[in-house]
Coordinates of C-alpha atoms and ligand atoms in Angstrom, one line a residue:
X1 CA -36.4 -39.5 -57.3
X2 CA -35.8 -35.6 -57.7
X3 CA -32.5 -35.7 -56.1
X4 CA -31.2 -32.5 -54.2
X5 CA -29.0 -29.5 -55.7
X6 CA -25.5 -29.4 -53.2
X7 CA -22.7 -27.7 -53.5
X8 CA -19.6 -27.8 -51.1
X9 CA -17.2 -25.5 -50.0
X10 CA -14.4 -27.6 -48.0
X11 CA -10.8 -27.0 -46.4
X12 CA -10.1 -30.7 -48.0
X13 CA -8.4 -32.2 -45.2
X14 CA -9.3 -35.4 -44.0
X15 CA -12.8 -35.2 -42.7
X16 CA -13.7 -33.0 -45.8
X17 CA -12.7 -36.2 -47.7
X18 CA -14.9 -38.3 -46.8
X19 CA -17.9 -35.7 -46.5
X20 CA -17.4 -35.5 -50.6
X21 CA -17.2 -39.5 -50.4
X22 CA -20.8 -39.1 -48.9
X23 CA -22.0 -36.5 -51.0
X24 CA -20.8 -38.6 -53.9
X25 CA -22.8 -41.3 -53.1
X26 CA -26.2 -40.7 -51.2
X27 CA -28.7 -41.3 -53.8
X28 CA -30.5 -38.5 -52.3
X29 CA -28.3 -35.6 -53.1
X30 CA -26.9 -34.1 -56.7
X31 CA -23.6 -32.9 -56.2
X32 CA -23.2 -29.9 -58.5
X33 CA -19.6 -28.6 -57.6
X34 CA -16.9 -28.3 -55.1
X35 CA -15.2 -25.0 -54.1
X36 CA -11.6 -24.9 -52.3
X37 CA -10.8 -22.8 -49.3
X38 CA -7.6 -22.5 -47.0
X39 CA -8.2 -24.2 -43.5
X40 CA -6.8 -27.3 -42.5
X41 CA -4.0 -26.9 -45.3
X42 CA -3.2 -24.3 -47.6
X43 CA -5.4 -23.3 -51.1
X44 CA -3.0 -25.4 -53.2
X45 CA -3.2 -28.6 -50.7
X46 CA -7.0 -28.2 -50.9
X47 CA -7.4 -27.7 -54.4
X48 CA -5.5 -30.7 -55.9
X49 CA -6.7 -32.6 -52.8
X50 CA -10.2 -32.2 -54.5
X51 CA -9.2 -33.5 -57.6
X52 CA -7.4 -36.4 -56.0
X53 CA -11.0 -37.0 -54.0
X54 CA -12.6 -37.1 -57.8
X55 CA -9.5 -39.7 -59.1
X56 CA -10.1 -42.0 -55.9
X57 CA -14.3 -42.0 -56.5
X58 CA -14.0 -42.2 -60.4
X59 CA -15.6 -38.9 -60.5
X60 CA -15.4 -35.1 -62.3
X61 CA -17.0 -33.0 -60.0
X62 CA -16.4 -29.4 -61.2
X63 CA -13.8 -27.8 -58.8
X64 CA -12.8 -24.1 -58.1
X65 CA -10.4 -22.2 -56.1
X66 CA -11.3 -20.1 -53.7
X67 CA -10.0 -17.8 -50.8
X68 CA -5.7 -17.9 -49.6
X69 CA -6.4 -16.6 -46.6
X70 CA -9.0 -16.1 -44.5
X71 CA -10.8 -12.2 -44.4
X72 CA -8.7 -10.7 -41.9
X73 CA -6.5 -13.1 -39.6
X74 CA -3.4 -14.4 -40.7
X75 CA -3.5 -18.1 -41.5
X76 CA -3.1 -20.7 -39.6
X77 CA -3.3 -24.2 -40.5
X78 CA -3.8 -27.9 -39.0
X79 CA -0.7 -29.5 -40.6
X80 CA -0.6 -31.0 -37.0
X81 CA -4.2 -33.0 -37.3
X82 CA -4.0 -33.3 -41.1
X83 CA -0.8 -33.9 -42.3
X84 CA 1.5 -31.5 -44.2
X85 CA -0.6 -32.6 -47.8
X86 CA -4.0 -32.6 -45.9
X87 CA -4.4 -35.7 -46.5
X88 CA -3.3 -37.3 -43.4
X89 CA 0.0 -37.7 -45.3
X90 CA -1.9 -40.5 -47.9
X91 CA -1.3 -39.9 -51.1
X92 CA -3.7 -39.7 -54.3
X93 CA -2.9 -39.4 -57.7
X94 CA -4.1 -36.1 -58.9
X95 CA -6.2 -37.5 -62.3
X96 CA -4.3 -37.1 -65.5
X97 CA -7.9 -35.3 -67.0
X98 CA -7.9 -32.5 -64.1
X99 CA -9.8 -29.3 -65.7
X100 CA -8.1 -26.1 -64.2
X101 CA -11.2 -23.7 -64.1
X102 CA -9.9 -20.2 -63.9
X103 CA -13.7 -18.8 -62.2
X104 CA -13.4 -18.4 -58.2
X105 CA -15.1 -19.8 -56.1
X106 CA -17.4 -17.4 -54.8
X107 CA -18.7 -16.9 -59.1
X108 CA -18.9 -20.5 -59.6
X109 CA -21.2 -21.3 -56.4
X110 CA -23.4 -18.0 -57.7
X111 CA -24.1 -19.3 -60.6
X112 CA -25.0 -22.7 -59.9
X113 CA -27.6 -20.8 -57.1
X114 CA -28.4 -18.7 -60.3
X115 CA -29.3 -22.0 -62.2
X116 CA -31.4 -23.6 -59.0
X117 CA -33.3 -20.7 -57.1
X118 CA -34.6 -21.3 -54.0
X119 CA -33.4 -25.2 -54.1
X120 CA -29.3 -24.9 -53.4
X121 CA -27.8 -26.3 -50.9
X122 CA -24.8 -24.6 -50.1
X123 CA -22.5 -27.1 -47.6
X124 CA -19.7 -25.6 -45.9
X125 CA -16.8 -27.7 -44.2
X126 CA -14.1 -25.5 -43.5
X127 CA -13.8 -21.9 -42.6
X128 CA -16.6 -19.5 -44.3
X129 CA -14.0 -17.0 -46.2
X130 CA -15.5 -18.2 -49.4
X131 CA -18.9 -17.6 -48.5
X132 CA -19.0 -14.8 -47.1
X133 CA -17.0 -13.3 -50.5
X134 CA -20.0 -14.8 -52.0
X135 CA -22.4 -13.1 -49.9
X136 CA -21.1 -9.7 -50.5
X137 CA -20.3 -9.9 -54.0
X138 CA -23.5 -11.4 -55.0
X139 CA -25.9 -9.9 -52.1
X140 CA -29.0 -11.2 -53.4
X141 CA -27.4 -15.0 -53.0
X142 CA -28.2 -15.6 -49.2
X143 CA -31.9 -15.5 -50.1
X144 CA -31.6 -17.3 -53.7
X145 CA -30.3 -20.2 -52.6
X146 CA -32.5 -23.0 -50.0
X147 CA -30.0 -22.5 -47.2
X148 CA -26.6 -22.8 -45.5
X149 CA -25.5 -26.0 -43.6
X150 CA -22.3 -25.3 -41.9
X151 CA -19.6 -27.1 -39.9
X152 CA -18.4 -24.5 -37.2
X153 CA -18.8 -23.4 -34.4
X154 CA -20.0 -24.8 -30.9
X155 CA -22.8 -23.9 -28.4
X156 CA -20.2 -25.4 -25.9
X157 CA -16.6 -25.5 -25.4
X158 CA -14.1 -25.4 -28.6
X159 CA -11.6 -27.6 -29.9
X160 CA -8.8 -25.1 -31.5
X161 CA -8.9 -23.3 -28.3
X162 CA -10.8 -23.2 -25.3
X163 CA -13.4 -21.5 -26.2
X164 CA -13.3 -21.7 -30.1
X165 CA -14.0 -24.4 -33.3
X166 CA -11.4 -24.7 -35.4
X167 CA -13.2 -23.2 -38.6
X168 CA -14.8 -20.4 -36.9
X169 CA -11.5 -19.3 -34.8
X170 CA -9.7 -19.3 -38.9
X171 CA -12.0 -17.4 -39.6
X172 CA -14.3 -15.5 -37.0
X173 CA -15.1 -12.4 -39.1
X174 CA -16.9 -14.4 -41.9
X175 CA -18.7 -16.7 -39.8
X176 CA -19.8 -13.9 -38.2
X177 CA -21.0 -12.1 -41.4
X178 CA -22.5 -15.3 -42.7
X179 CA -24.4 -16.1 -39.9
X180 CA -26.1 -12.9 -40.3
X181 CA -26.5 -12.9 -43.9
X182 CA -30.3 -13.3 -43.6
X183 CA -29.8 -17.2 -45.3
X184 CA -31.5 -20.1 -43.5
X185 CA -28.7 -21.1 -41.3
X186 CA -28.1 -25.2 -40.3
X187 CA -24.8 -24.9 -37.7
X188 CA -23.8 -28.0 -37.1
X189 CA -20.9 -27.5 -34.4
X190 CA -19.1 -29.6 -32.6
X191 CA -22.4 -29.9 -29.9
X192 CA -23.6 -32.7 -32.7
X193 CA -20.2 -33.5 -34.5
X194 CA -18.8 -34.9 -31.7
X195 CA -21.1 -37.4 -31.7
X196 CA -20.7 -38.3 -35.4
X197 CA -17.8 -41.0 -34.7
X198 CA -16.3 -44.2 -36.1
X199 CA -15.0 -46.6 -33.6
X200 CA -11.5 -47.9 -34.2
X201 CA -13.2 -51.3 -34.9
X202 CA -15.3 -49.9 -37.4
X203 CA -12.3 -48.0 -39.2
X204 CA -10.4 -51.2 -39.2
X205 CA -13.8 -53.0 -41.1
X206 CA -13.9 -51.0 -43.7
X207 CA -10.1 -50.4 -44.3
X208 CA -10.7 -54.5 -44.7
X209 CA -13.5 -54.8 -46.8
X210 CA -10.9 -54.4 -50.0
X211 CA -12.5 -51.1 -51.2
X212 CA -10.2 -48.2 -52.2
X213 CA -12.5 -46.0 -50.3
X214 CA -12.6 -47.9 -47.3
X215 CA -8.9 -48.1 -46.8
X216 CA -8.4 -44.0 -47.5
X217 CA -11.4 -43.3 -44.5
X218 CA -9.1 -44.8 -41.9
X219 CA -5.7 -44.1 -44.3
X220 CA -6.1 -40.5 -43.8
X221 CA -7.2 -40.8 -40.1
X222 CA -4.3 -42.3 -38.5
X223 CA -2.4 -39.3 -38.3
X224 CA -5.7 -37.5 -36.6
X225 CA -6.1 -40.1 -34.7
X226 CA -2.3 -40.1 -32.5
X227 CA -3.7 -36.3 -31.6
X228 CA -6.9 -36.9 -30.7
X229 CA -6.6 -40.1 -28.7
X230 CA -4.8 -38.3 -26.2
X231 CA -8.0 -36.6 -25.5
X232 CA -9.6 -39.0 -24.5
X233 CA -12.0 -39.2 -27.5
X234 CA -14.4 -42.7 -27.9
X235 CA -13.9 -42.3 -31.8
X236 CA -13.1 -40.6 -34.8
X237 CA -15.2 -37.6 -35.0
X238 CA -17.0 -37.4 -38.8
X239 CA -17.7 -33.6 -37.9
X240 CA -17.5 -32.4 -41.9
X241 CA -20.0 -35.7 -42.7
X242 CA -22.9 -33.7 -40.7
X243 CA -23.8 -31.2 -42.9
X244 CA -23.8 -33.4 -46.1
X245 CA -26.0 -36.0 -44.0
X246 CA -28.6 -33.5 -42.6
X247 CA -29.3 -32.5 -46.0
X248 CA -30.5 -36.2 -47.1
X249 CA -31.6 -37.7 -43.8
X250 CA -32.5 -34.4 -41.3
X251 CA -34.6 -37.3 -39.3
X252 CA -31.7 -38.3 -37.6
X253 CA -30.8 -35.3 -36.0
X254 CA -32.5 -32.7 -33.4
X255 CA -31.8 -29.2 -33.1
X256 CA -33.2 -26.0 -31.8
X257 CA -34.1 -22.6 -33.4
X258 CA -31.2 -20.1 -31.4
X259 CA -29.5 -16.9 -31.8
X260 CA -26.1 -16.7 -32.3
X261 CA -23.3 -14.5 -32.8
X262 CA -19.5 -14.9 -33.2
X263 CA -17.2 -13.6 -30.9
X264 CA -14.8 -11.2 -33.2
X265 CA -12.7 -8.7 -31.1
X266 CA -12.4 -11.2 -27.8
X267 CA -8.9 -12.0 -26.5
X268 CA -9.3 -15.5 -25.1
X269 CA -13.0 -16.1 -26.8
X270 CA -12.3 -14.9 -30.5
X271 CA -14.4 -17.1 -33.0
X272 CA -16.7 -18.2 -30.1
X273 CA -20.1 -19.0 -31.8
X274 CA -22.2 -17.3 -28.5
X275 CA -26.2 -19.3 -28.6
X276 CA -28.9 -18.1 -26.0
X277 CA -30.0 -21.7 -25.8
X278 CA -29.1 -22.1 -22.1
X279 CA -29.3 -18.4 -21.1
X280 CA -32.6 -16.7 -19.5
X281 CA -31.6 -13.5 -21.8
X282 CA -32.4 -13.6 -25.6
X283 CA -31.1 -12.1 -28.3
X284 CA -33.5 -10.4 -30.0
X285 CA -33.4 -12.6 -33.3
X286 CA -33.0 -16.4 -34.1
X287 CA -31.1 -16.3 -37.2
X288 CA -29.8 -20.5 -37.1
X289 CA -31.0 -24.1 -36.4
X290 CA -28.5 -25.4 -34.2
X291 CA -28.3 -29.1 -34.4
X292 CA -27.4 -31.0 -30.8
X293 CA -28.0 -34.5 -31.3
X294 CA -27.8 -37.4 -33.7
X295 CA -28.5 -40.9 -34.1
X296 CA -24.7 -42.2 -34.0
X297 CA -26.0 -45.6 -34.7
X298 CA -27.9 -44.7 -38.1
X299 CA -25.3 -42.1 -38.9
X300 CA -22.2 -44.4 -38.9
X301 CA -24.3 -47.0 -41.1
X302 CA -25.5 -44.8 -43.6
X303 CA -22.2 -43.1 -43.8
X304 CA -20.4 -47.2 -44.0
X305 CA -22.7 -48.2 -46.8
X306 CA -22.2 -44.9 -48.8
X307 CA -18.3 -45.3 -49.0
X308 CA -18.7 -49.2 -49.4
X309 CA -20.8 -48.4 -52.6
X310 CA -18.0 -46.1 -54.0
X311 CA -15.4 -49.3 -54.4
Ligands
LIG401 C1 -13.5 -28.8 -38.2 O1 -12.1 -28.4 -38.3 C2 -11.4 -29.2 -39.2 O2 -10.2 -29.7 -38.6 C3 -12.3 -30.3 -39.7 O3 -12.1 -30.5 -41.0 C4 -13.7 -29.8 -39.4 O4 -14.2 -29.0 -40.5 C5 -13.8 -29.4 -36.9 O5 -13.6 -28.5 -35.9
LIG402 CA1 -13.1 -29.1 -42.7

């Protein structure tokens, strides 16, 4: 099987966690590195996070810092949904072989587009700081690598605030200068993310099938999960697992061909991803595939047999 160039970009946090679990092991995809940004927790956090994700899957995936803080906001993290390590407050042991790269991100993911033109897929699971220094340093990268899946943004409401997604309200003005990079644009947002849940009862299966990887994926939840409940949520949203399974298995999901801007200068609506999907006027370009629904059932078992096989 020719199996597919990825890389990933996460704010590793909990749900970035197991989206590297599930890059690691779909058979489908070649995972070629993994670049750090601030998001959920701070650079540090998410940098030795990353290496803790390679000690628990018995991996050495290549990984790079990347951005502090986001282009122009302050920062402000999610301590409060995933811990104080990111983590969820589970710790890892960071693997006595760590290689400390001293490339940044945005070099490292050029190169490896460099290396696979036209073929790269370039995942991002936290806010797009990274990419977008990638985008302007390297301007001829948005069109050298296959495309851009992102989790971000919503054609709906937001979850950080009213109107805003967590990774687009960090950071607004690079999702806004991504999205309009001229790269073919996947936005998963929470429209399909949300539907990308475990169920308590299938948390509690794999955290007993005796697998290290099973007991992290509901491990690092629990913490999430005390917040969220309150919601009234059915599940434990997977958001950072879409990207990552779009990429292998795009059959599951349906989306539509939109235009869409981010809200940057708004008071109540900064980092509002704006879609004319619903409206009667267009904008006058379609620059993303926004995905809207997926096949929960298939998801959730794909995603269960992928972190079963890691052990
Ligand atoms: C996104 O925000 C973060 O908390 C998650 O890791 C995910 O990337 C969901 O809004
Ligand atoms: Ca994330």
């Amino acid at each position: 099987m020719n199996r597919i160039p990825i890389w990933m970009d996460c704010d590793t946090g909990t749900d970035d966690a197991v989206a590297i679990m599930l890059a690691h092991a779909l058979p489908e995809l070649d995972l070629k590195g993994i670049s750090t940004v601030c998001g959920n927790t701070i650079q540090d956090n998410a940098y030795w996070n990353t290496h803790r994700l390679n000690s628990l899957m018995g991996a050495h995936y290549p990984v790079y810092r990347g951005a502090e803080h986001p282009l122009l906001k302050p920062l402000k993290t999610a301590a409060h949904v995933h811990g104080e390590n990111g983590l969820g407050d589970v710790e890892l042991p960071i693997p006595e072989d760590a290689v400390v790269r001293d490339e940044p991100a945005w070099d490292a993911m050029y190169a490896c587009a460099l290396a696979h033109p036209g073929q790269l897929r370039l995942i991002a699971t936290g806010p797009l700081t990274n990419v977008a220094i990638a985008f302007t340093k390297h301007p001829d990268m948005p069109k050298l690598i296959h495309s851009v899946l992102v989790m971000g943004g919503s054609a709906g409401a937001g979850n950080d605030t009213p109107a805003a997604e967590f990774n687009f309200f960090a950071d607004p003005h690079a999702a806004e200068m991504v999205l309009h990079s001229g790269a073919n644009y996947v936005m998963c947002g929470l429209d399909v993310t949300l539907q990308a849940y475990f169920t308590m009862e299938q948390l509690d299966a794999l955290a007993a099938s005796g697998t290290r990887a099973g007991w992290f994926t509901k491990a690092c939840n629990m913490r999430a999960w005390k917040i969220l409940s309150r919601f009234g949520m059915k599940g434990f949203c997977m958001h950072d697992s879409c990207p990552v399974m779009y990429v292998a298995h795009p059959e599951l999901f349906e989306g539509r061909m939109a235009g869409v801007v981010v809200e940057t200068r708004g008071t109540v609506t900064l980092g509002k991803s704006v879609t004319d999907l619903y409206s009667d006027k267009q904008f006058p370009f379609k620059n993303a595939l926004v995905l809207l629904k997926v096949d929960r059932e298939k998801f959730i078992s794909i995603l269960t047999d992928c972190i079963l096989s890691i052990g």
